Amino acid sequence: MATNRIAYVARSASAFAAMMLNNLTIEELEAFANHAEVTAHEKSREMTEALGDDEMALTSHAAHMRSLAAKIVLLRDGLVPALKIDKDNSSLRNDAVRAMGYIRAEFEAMTFFVR
């Protein structure tokens, strides 16, 4: 399952970033970043319940959640504030959209694998 999740997240995040790079406003990125932590907790609880007592799956899920938490903090506390200061910085915008894509893909993966 872990390999499938990694592959799914990589493909989905890349596709999202390619589609949305020039279509998201700073305000949309900020709104997503501000709500992402709450969503991550909700999705993680659902995933943890679905995994039951499978220690390997729970360990893998915990590793994904640590990476997800780091991306949320990076987006919310680093990239979005930097974009507010330097609105025309294409490198920052690219990094922010890629982080958002990763977060969004992890949410989708958790929803998908819970079913």
GROMACS .gro file of N, CA and C in nm:
model
  345
    1MET      N    1   0.082  -0.120   0.000
    1MET     CA    2   0.000   0.000   0.000
    1MET      C    3   0.086   0.126   0.000
    2ALA      N    4   0.197   0.125   0.075
    2ALA     CA    5   0.280   0.245   0.085
    2ALA      C    6   0.334   0.288  -0.052
    3THR      N    7   0.379   0.191  -0.131
    3THR     CA    8   0.432   0.224  -0.263
    3THR      C    9   0.323   0.281  -0.352
    4ASN      N   10   0.204   0.224  -0.345
    4ASN     CA   11   0.092   0.275  -0.424
    4ASN      C   12   0.059   0.419  -0.383
    5ARG      N   13   0.061   0.444  -0.254
    5ARG     CA   14   0.030   0.578  -0.205
    5ARG      C   15   0.134   0.679  -0.252
    6ILE      N   16   0.260   0.642  -0.244
    6ILE     CA   17   0.368   0.730  -0.288
    6ILE      C   18   0.354   0.762  -0.436
    7ALA      N   19   0.330   0.659  -0.516
    7ALA     CA   20   0.316   0.679  -0.661
    7ALA      C   21   0.194   0.765  -0.692
    8TYR      N   22   0.085   0.739  -0.624
    8TYR     CA   23  -0.037   0.817  -0.647
    8TYR      C   24  -0.014   0.964  -0.613
    9VAL      N   25   0.046   0.989  -0.497
    9VAL     CA   26   0.071   1.127  -0.453
    9VAL      C   27   0.163   1.198  -0.551
   10ALA      N   28   0.268   1.131  -0.596
   10ALA     CA   29   0.362   1.193  -0.690
   10ALA      C   30   0.294   1.231  -0.821
   11ARG      N   31   0.216   1.139  -0.876
   11ARG     CA   32   0.147   1.167  -1.003
   11ARG      C   33   0.043   1.277  -0.988
   12SER      N   34  -0.037   1.267  -0.884
   12SER     CA   35  -0.144   1.364  -0.864
   12SER      C   36  -0.089   1.503  -0.835
   13ALA      N   37   0.013   1.512  -0.751
   13ALA     CA   38   0.071   1.642  -0.716
   13ALA      C   39   0.133   1.708  -0.838
   14SER      N   40   0.201   1.629  -0.919
   14SER     CA   41   0.264   1.683  -1.039
   14SER      C   42   0.159   1.734  -1.139
   15ALA      N   43   0.055   1.657  -1.158
   15ALA     CA   44  -0.052   1.698  -1.251
   15ALA      C   45  -0.122   1.823  -1.200
   16PHE      N   46  -0.149   1.829  -1.070
   16PHE     CA   47  -0.215   1.946  -1.012
   16PHE      C   48  -0.129   2.070  -1.031
   17ALA      N   49  -0.001   2.059  -1.000
   17ALA     CA   50   0.089   2.174  -1.011
   17ALA      C   51   0.096   2.224  -1.155
   18ALA      N   52   0.102   2.132  -1.249
   18ALA     CA   53   0.108   2.171  -1.390
   18ALA      C   54  -0.018   2.244  -1.434
   19MET      N   55  -0.133   2.198  -1.386
   19MET     CA   56  -0.261   2.259  -1.426
   19MET      C   57  -0.286   2.393  -1.358
   20MET      N   58  -0.244   2.404  -1.233
   20MET     CA   59  -0.285   2.518  -1.152
   20MET      C   60  -0.180   2.627  -1.134
   21LEU      N   61  -0.062   2.608  -1.188
   21LEU     CA   62   0.049   2.701  -1.163
   21LEU      C   63   0.011   2.847  -1.182
   22ASN      N   64  -0.056   2.879  -1.288
   22ASN     CA   65  -0.091   3.019  -1.315
   22ASN      C   66  -0.237   3.051  -1.287
   23ASN      N   67  -0.307   2.959  -1.223
   23ASN     CA   68  -0.450   2.978  -1.201
   23ASN      C   69  -0.490   3.004  -1.057
   24LEU      N   70  -0.396   2.997  -0.964
   24LEU     CA   71  -0.428   3.018  -0.823
   24LEU      C   72  -0.383   3.156  -0.777
   25THR      N   73  -0.468   3.220  -0.698
   25THR     CA   74  -0.430   3.348  -0.640
   25THR      C   75  -0.360   3.324  -0.507
   26ILE      N   76  -0.293   3.425  -0.458
   26ILE     CA   77  -0.228   3.415  -0.327
   26ILE      C   78  -0.334   3.393  -0.220
   27GLU      N   79  -0.449   3.455  -0.235
   27GLU     CA   80  -0.557   3.440  -0.138
   27GLU      C   81  -0.608   3.295  -0.134
   28GLU      N   82  -0.617   3.232  -0.251
   28GLU     CA   83  -0.660   3.092  -0.256
   28GLU      C   84  -0.556   3.000  -0.192
   29LEU      N   85  -0.430   3.027  -0.217
   29LEU     CA   86  -0.323   2.950  -0.153
   29LEU      C   87  -0.328   2.967  -0.002
   30GLU      N   88  -0.349   3.090   0.042
   30GLU     CA   89  -0.353   3.118   0.185
   30GLU      C   90  -0.472   3.048   0.251
   31ALA      N   91  -0.589   3.055   0.189
   31ALA     CA   92  -0.708   2.990   0.245
   31ALA      C   93  -0.687   2.839   0.256
   32PHE      N   94  -0.630   2.780   0.153
   32PHE     CA   95  -0.601   2.637   0.156
   32PHE      C   96  -0.503   2.605   0.268
   33ALA      N   97  -0.395   2.682   0.277
   33ALA     CA   98  -0.292   2.658   0.378
   33ALA      C   99  -0.348   2.671   0.519
   34ASN      N  100  -0.435   2.768   0.540
   34ASN     CA  101  -0.492   2.789   0.673
   34ASN      C  102  -0.587   2.677   0.715
   35HIS      N  103  -0.649   2.611   0.620
   35HIS     CA  104  -0.744   2.504   0.653
   35HIS      C  105  -0.680   2.365   0.644
   36ALA      N  106  -0.563   2.355   0.588
   36ALA     CA  107  -0.500   2.225   0.562
   36ALA      C  108  -0.472   2.145   0.688
   37GLU      N  109  -0.432   2.210   0.795
   37GLU     CA  110  -0.398   2.137   0.917
   37GLU      C  111  -0.520   2.066   0.975
   38VAL      N  112  -0.633   2.135   0.977
   38VAL     CA  113  -0.757   2.076   1.028
   38VAL      C  114  -0.795   1.955   0.941
   39THR      N  115  -0.789   1.973   0.811
   39THR     CA  116  -0.822   1.865   0.719
   39THR      C  117  -0.728   1.746   0.738
   40ALA      N  118  -0.601   1.774   0.757
   40ALA     CA  119  -0.502   1.667   0.777
   40ALA      C  120  -0.536   1.585   0.901
   41HIS      N  121  -0.573   1.651   1.008
   41HIS     CA  122  -0.610   1.578   1.131
   41HIS      C  123  -0.733   1.491   1.108
   42GLU      N  124  -0.832   1.545   1.041
   42GLU     CA  125  -0.954   1.468   1.014
   42GLU      C  126  -0.925   1.345   0.928
   43LYS      N  127  -0.852   1.366   0.819
   43LYS     CA  128  -0.820   1.256   0.728
   43LYS      C  129  -0.732   1.152   0.797
   44SER      N  130  -0.639   1.197   0.879
   44SER     CA  131  -0.549   1.105   0.948
   44SER      C  132  -0.626   1.017   1.046
   45ARG      N  133  -0.721   1.075   1.117
   45ARG     CA  134  -0.802   0.995   1.210
   45ARG      C  135  -0.879   0.886   1.134
   46GLU      N  136  -0.938   0.923   1.022
   46GLU     CA  137  -1.011   0.825   0.940
   46GLU      C  138  -0.918   0.714   0.892
   47MET      N  139  -0.801   0.753   0.846
   47MET     CA  140  -0.705   0.657   0.794
   47MET      C  141  -0.656   0.564   0.906
   48THR      N  142  -0.628   0.620   1.022
   48THR     CA  143  -0.581   0.541   1.135
   48THR      C  144  -0.686   0.438   1.177
   49GLU      N  145  -0.811   0.480   1.180
   49GLU     CA  146  -0.919   0.387   1.213
   49GLU      C  147  -0.928   0.275   1.109
   50ALA      N  148  -0.914   0.310   0.983
   50ALA     CA  149  -0.925   0.211   0.875
   50ALA      C  150  -0.808   0.111   0.878
   51LEU      N  151  -0.692   0.155   0.923
   51LEU     CA  152  -0.575   0.067   0.925
   51LEU      C  153  -0.580  -0.033   1.040
   52GLY      N  154  -0.655  -0.001   1.143
   52GLY     CA  155  -0.670  -0.094   1.255
   52GLY      C  156  -0.539  -0.120   1.326
   53ASP      N  157  -0.505  -0.249   1.340
   53ASP     CA  158  -0.385  -0.289   1.415
   53ASP      C  159  -0.266  -0.323   1.325
   54ASP      N  160  -0.270  -0.286   1.200
   54ASP     CA  161  -0.162  -0.315   1.107
   54ASP      C  162  -0.045  -0.220   1.135
   55GLU      N  163   0.052  -0.270   1.213
   55GLU     CA  164   0.163  -0.184   1.258
   55GLU      C  165   0.246  -0.128   1.143
   56MET      N  166   0.271  -0.208   1.042
   56MET     CA  167   0.351  -0.158   0.929
   56MET      C  168   0.278  -0.047   0.856
   57ALA      N  169   0.150  -0.065   0.835
   57ALA     CA  170   0.071   0.038   0.766
   57ALA      C  171   0.061   0.164   0.852
   58LEU      N  172   0.045   0.147   0.981
   58LEU     CA  173   0.038   0.263   1.071
   58LEU      C  174   0.170   0.339   1.073
   59THR      N  175   0.281   0.266   1.072
   59THR     CA  176   0.413   0.329   1.069
   59THR      C  177   0.432   0.406   0.939
   60SER      N  178   0.392   0.347   0.829
   60SER     CA  179   0.400   0.415   0.700
   60SER      C  180   0.313   0.540   0.698
   61HIS      N  181   0.192   0.526   0.752
   61HIS     CA  182   0.101   0.641   0.757
   61HIS      C  183   0.161   0.753   0.842
   62ALA      N  184   0.223   0.718   0.953
   62ALA     CA  185   0.285   0.820   1.040
   62ALA      C  186   0.396   0.894   0.965
   63ALA      N  187   0.473   0.823   0.885
   63ALA     CA  188   0.579   0.887   0.807
   63ALA      C  189   0.518   0.984   0.705
   64HIS      N  190   0.410   0.942   0.640
   64HIS     CA  191   0.341   1.031   0.546
   64HIS      C  192   0.289   1.155   0.618
   65MET      N  193   0.236   1.136   0.737
   65MET     CA  194   0.181   1.250   0.811
   65MET      C  195   0.290   1.349   0.853
   66ARG      N  196   0.407   1.299   0.887
   66ARG     CA  197   0.517   1.390   0.921
   66ARG      C  198   0.556   1.474   0.800
   67SER      N  199   0.565   1.411   0.685
   67SER     CA  200   0.596   1.485   0.562
   67SER      C  201   0.486   1.585   0.529
   68LEU      N  202   0.362   1.543   0.546
   68LEU     CA  203   0.248   1.629   0.520
   68LEU      C  204   0.249   1.750   0.613
   69ALA      N  205   0.276   1.726   0.741
   69ALA     CA  206   0.281   1.836   0.837
   69ALA      C  207   0.390   1.937   0.800
   70ALA      N  208   0.504   1.887   0.757
   70ALA     CA  209   0.613   1.976   0.717
   70ALA      C  210   0.574   2.060   0.596
   71LYS      N  211   0.506   2.000   0.499
   71LYS     CA  212   0.461   2.076   0.381
   71LYS      C  213   0.357   2.181   0.419
   72ILE      N  214   0.269   2.147   0.512
   72ILE     CA  215   0.167   2.243   0.555
   72ILE      C  216   0.234   2.363   0.621
   73VAL      N  217   0.328   2.338   0.710
   73VAL     CA  218   0.400   2.447   0.777
   73VAL      C  219   0.478   2.530   0.676
   74LEU      N  220   0.544   2.463   0.583
   74LEU     CA  221   0.620   2.534   0.479
   74LEU      C  222   0.528   2.626   0.398
   75LEU      N  223   0.414   2.574   0.356
   75LEU     CA  224   0.321   2.653   0.276
   75LEU      C  225   0.262   2.768   0.358
   76ARG      N  226   0.210   2.735   0.475
   76ARG     CA  227   0.138   2.834   0.556
   76ARG      C  228   0.231   2.941   0.615
   77ASP      N  229   0.344   2.898   0.667
   77ASP     CA  230   0.430   2.990   0.741
   77ASP      C  231   0.549   3.042   0.662
   78GLY      N  232   0.575   2.983   0.546
   78GLY     CA  233   0.691   3.024   0.468
   78GLY      C  234   0.656   3.078   0.330
   79LEU      N  235   0.599   2.993   0.248
   79LEU     CA  236   0.578   3.029   0.108
   79LEU      C  237   0.469   3.134   0.088
   80VAL      N  238   0.355   3.118   0.155
   80VAL     CA  239   0.247   3.215   0.137
   80VAL      C  240   0.288   3.354   0.186
   81PRO      N  241   0.346   3.368   0.306
   81PRO     CA  242   0.391   3.501   0.348
   81PRO      C  243   0.497   3.560   0.254
   82ALA      N  244   0.586   3.476   0.204
   82ALA     CA  245   0.688   3.524   0.110
   82ALA      C  246   0.625   3.572  -0.020
   83LEU      N  247   0.522   3.501  -0.067
   83LEU     CA  248   0.453   3.542  -0.190
   83LEU      C  249   0.378   3.674  -0.171
   84LYS      N  250   0.330   3.698  -0.051
   84LYS     CA  251   0.261   3.825  -0.025
   84LYS      C  252   0.359   3.942  -0.039
   85ILE      N  253   0.483   3.918  -0.003
   85ILE     CA  254   0.585   4.022  -0.012
   85ILE      C  255   0.635   4.036  -0.155
   86ASP      N  256   0.659   3.923  -0.220
   86ASP     CA  257   0.716   3.923  -0.355
   86ASP      C  258   0.619   3.854  -0.451
   87LYS      N  259   0.512   3.923  -0.484
   87LYS     CA  260   0.402   3.866  -0.563
   87LYS      C  261   0.442   3.815  -0.701
   88ASP      N  262   0.545   3.871  -0.759
   88ASP     CA  263   0.584   3.835  -0.895
   88ASP      C  264   0.695   3.730  -0.902
   89ASN      N  265   0.729   3.670  -0.789
   89ASN     CA  266   0.837   3.572  -0.786
   89ASN      C  267   0.784   3.436  -0.835
   90SER      N  268   0.819   3.401  -0.957
   90SER     CA  269   0.767   3.278  -1.017
   90SER      C  270   0.821   3.152  -0.948
   91SER      N  271   0.940   3.159  -0.893
   91SER     CA  272   0.997   3.045  -0.823
   91SER      C  273   0.919   3.016  -0.695
   92LEU      N  274   0.888   3.121  -0.619
   92LEU     CA  275   0.807   3.104  -0.498
   92LEU      C  276   0.668   3.051  -0.532
   93ARG      N  277   0.608   3.106  -0.635
   93ARG     CA  278   0.474   3.061  -0.677
   93ARG      C  279   0.478   2.912  -0.715
   94ASN      N  280   0.579   2.873  -0.790
   94ASN     CA  281   0.594   2.733  -0.829
   94ASN      C  282   0.607   2.644  -0.705
   95ASP      N  283   0.691   2.683  -0.610
   95ASP     CA  284   0.708   2.605  -0.488
   95ASP      C  285   0.578   2.596  -0.408
   96ALA      N  286   0.506   2.707  -0.400
   96ALA     CA  287   0.380   2.709  -0.324
   96ALA      C  288   0.275   2.619  -0.390
   97VAL      N  289   0.263   2.627  -0.520
   97VAL     CA  290   0.164   2.544  -0.590
   97VAL      C  291   0.202   2.397  -0.581
   98ARG      N  292   0.330   2.367  -0.589
   98ARG     CA  293   0.374   2.227  -0.574
   98ARG      C  294   0.347   2.176  -0.433
   99ALA      N  295   0.371   2.258  -0.332
   99ALA     CA  296   0.340   2.218  -0.194
   99ALA      C  297   0.191   2.194  -0.178
  100MET      N  298   0.110   2.284  -0.233
  100MET     CA  299  -0.035   2.267  -0.227
  100MET      C  300  -0.076   2.139  -0.298
  101GLY      N  301  -0.017   2.113  -0.413
  101GLY     CA  302  -0.047   1.990  -0.486
  101GLY      C  303  -0.014   1.866  -0.407
  102TYR      N  304   0.100   1.868  -0.338
  102TYR     CA  305   0.140   1.754  -0.255
  102TYR      C  306   0.040   1.732  -0.142
  103ILE      N  307   0.005   1.840  -0.074
  103ILE     CA  308  -0.089   1.831   0.038
  103ILE      C  309  -0.223   1.777  -0.012
  104ARG      N  310  -0.271   1.834  -0.119
  104ARG     CA  311  -0.399   1.793  -0.177
  104ARG      C  312  -0.396   1.646  -0.219
  105ALA      N  313  -0.286   1.604  -0.278
  105ALA     CA  314  -0.273   1.464  -0.321
  105ALA      C  315  -0.271   1.369  -0.202
  106GLU      N  316  -0.206   1.408  -0.095
  106GLU     CA  317  -0.207   1.325   0.026
  106GLU      C  318  -0.349   1.312   0.082
  107PHE      N  319  -0.424   1.421   0.081
  107PHE     CA  320  -0.563   1.415   0.126
  107PHE      C  321  -0.643   1.318   0.039
  108GLU      N  322  -0.625   1.328  -0.091
  108GLU     CA  323  -0.696   1.238  -0.183
  108GLU      C  324  -0.655   1.092  -0.159
  109ALA      N  325  -0.527   1.069  -0.139
  109ALA     CA  326  -0.478   0.933  -0.117
  109ALA      C  327  -0.538   0.874   0.010
  110MET      N  328  -0.543   0.954   0.115
  110MET     CA  329  -0.602   0.903   0.239
  110MET      C  330  -0.750   0.871   0.219
  111THR      N  331  -0.821   0.956   0.149
  111THR     CA  332  -0.963   0.931   0.122
  111THR      C  333  -0.979   0.805   0.038
  112PHE      N  334  -0.898   0.792  -0.065
  112PHE     CA  335  -0.905   0.677  -0.155
  112PHE      C  336  -0.874   0.547  -0.083
  113PHE      N  337  -0.767   0.545  -0.004
  113PHE     CA  338  -0.725   0.421   0.059
  113PHE      C  339  -0.809   0.384   0.180
  114VAL      N  340  -0.887   0.477   0.234
  114VAL     CA  341  -0.979   0.444   0.343
  114VAL      C  342  -1.096   0.362   0.288
  115ARG      N  343  -1.134   0.388   0.163
  115ARG     CA  344  -1.247   0.316   0.102
  115ARG      C  345  -1.213   0.178   0.073
   0.00000   0.00000   0.00000
